[in-house]
Short mmCIF file of the C-alpha atoms (twelve columns), coordinates in Angstrom:
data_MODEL
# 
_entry.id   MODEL 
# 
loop_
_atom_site.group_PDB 
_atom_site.id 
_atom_site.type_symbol 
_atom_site.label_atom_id 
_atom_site.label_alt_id 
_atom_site.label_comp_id 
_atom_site.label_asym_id 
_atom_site.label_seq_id 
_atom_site.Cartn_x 
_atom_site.Cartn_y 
_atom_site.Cartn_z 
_atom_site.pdbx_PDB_model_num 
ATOM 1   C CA . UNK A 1   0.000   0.000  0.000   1 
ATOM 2   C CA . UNK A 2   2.787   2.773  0.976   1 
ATOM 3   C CA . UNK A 3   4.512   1.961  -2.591  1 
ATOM 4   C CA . UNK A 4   1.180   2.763  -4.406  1 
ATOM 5   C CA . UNK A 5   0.769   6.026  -2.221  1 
ATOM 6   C CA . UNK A 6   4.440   7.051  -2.913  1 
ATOM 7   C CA . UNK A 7   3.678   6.163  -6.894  1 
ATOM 8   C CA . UNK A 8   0.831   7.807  -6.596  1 
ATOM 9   C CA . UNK A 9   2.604   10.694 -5.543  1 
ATOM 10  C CA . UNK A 10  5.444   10.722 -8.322  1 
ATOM 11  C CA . UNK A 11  3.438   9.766  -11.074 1 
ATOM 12  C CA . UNK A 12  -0.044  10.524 -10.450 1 
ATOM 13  C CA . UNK A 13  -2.782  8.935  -9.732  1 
ATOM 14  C CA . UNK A 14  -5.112  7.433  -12.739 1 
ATOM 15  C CA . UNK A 15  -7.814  8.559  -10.520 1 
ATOM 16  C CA . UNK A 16  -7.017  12.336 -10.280 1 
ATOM 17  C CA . UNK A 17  -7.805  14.832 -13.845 1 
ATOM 18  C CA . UNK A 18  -4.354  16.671 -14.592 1 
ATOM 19  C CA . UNK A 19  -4.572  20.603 -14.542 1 
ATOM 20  C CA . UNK A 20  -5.467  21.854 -17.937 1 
ATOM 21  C CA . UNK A 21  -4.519  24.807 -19.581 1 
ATOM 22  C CA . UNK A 22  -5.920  26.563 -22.390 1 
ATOM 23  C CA . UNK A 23  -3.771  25.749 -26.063 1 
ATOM 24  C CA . UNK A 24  -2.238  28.810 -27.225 1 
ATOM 25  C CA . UNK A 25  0.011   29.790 -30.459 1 
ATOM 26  C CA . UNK A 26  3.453   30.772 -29.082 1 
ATOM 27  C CA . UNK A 27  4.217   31.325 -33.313 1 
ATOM 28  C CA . UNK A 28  2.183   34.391 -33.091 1 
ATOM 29  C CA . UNK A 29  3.819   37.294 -31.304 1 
ATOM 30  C CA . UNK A 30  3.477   37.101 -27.895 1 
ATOM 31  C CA . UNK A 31  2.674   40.078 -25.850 1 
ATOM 32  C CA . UNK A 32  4.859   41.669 -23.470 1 
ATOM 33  C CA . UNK A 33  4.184   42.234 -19.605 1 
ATOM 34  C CA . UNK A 34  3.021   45.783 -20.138 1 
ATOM 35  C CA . UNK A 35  0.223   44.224 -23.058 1 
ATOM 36  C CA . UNK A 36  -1.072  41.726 -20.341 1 
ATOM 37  C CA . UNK A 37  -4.168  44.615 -19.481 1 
ATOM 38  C CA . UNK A 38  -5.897  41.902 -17.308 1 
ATOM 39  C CA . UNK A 39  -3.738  42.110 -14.664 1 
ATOM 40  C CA . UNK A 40  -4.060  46.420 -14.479 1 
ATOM 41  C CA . UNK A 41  -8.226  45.622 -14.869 1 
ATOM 42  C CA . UNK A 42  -8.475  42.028 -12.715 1 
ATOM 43  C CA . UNK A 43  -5.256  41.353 -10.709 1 
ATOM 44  C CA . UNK A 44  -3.975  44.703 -9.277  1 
ATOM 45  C CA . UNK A 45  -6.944  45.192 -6.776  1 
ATOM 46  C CA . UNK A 46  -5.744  42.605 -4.924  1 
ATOM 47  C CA . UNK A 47  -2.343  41.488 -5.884  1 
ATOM 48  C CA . UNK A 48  -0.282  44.873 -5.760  1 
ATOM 49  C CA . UNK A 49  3.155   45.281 -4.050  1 
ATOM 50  C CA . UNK A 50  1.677   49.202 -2.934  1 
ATOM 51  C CA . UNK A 51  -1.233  46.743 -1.281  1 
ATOM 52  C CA . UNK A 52  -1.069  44.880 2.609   1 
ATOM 53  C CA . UNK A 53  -2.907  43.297 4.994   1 
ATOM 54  C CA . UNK A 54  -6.318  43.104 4.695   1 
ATOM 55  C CA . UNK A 55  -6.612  45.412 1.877   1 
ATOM 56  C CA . UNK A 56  -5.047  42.297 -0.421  1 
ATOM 57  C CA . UNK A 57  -8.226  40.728 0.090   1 
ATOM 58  C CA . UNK A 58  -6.270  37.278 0.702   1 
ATOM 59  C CA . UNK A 59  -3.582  37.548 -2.205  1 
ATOM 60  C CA . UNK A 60  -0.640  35.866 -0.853  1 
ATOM 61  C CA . UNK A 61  1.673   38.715 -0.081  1 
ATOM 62  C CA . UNK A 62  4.785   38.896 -2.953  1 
ATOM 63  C CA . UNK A 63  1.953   37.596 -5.410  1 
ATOM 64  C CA . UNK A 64  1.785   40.923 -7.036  1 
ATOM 65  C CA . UNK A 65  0.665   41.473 -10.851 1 
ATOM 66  C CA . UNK A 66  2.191   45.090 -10.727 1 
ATOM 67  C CA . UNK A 67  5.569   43.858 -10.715 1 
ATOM 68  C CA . UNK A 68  7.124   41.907 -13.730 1 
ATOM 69  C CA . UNK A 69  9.590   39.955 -11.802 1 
ATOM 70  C CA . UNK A 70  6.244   38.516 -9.466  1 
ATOM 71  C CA . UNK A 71  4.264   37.886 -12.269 1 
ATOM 72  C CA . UNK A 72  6.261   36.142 -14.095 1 
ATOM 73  C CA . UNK A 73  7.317   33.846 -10.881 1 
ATOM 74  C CA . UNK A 74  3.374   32.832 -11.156 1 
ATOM 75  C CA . UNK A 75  2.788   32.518 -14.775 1 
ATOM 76  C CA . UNK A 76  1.614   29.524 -15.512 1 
ATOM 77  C CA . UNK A 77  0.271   28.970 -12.286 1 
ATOM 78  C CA . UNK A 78  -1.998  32.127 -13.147 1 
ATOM 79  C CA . UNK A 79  -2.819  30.788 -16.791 1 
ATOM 80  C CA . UNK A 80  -4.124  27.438 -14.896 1 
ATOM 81  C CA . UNK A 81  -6.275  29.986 -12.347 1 
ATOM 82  C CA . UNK A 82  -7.731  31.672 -14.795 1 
ATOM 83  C CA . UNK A 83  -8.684  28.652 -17.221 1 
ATOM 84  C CA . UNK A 84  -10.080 26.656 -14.662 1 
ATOM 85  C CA . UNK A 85  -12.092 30.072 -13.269 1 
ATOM 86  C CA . UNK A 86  -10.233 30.429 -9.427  1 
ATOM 87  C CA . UNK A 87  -9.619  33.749 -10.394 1 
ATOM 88  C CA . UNK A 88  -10.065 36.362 -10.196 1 
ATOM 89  C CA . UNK A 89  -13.061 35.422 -8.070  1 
ATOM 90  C CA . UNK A 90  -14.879 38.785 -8.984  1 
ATOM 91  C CA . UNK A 91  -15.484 36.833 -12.556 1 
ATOM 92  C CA . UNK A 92  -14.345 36.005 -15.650 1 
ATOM 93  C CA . UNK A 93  -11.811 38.008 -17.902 1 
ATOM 94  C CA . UNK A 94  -12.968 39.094 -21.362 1 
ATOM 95  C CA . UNK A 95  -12.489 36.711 -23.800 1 
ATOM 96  C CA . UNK A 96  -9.982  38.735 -25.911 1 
ATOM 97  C CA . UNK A 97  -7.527  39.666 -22.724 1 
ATOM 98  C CA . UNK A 98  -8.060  36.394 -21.511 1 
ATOM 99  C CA . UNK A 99  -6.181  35.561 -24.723 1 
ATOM 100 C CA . UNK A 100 -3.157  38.080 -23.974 1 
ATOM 101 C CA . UNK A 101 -3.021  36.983 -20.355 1 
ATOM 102 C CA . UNK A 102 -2.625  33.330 -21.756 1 
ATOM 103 C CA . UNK A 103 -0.243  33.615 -24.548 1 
ATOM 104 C CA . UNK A 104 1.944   35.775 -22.264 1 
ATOM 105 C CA . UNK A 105 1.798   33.450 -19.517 1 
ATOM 106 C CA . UNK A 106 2.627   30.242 -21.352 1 
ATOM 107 C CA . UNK A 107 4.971   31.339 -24.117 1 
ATOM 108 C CA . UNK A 108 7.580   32.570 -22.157 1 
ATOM 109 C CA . UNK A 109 6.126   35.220 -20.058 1 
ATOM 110 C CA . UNK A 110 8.360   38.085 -21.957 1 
ATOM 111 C CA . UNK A 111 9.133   41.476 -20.048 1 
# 
């Protein structure tokens, strides 16, 4: 029983869906940090470096979408959160910056 849990573990379990992410075109030319407008109309009211404390509304504190070097720590992570609808828990992004926030996210996350 412990090897199965421990292989479990490793490999996955059979039993357990993998995280999906949306399929995006990396060929096309991905957008830059400063393009990614989801984060300036979804992300920053919560994950912001000028935010703390309660006013982050629960963002995990160094999680912040206002700063390249954070988002780009969290970027596929974010792509998964987004597809799968965890965030931003006000409600979906539009369809077309949903798009931007993807491509950056997953194709390299460029400054």
């Amino acid at each position: 029983m412990r090897v199965a849990i421990t292989l479990c573990l490793i490999v996955g379990c059979a039993s357990e869906a993998p995280a999906t992410l949306p399929e995006v075109d990396c060929a096309a030319p991905v957008p830059t940090f400063a393009e990614v407008t989801a984060f300036r109309t979804s992300c920053v009211s919560c994950h912001s470096i000028q935010l703390t404390g309660p006013s982050r509304a629960g963002a995990p504190a160094g999680m912040d979408y206002d700063v390249y070097a954070s988002a780009a720590a969290v970027a596929e992570a974010t792509a998964r959160t987004v597809y799968l609808g965890t965030m931003p828990p006000s409600g979906g992004i539009q369809p077309a910056a949903e798009d931007v926030l993807y491509r950056w996210s997953l194709c390299g996350a460029p400054p």
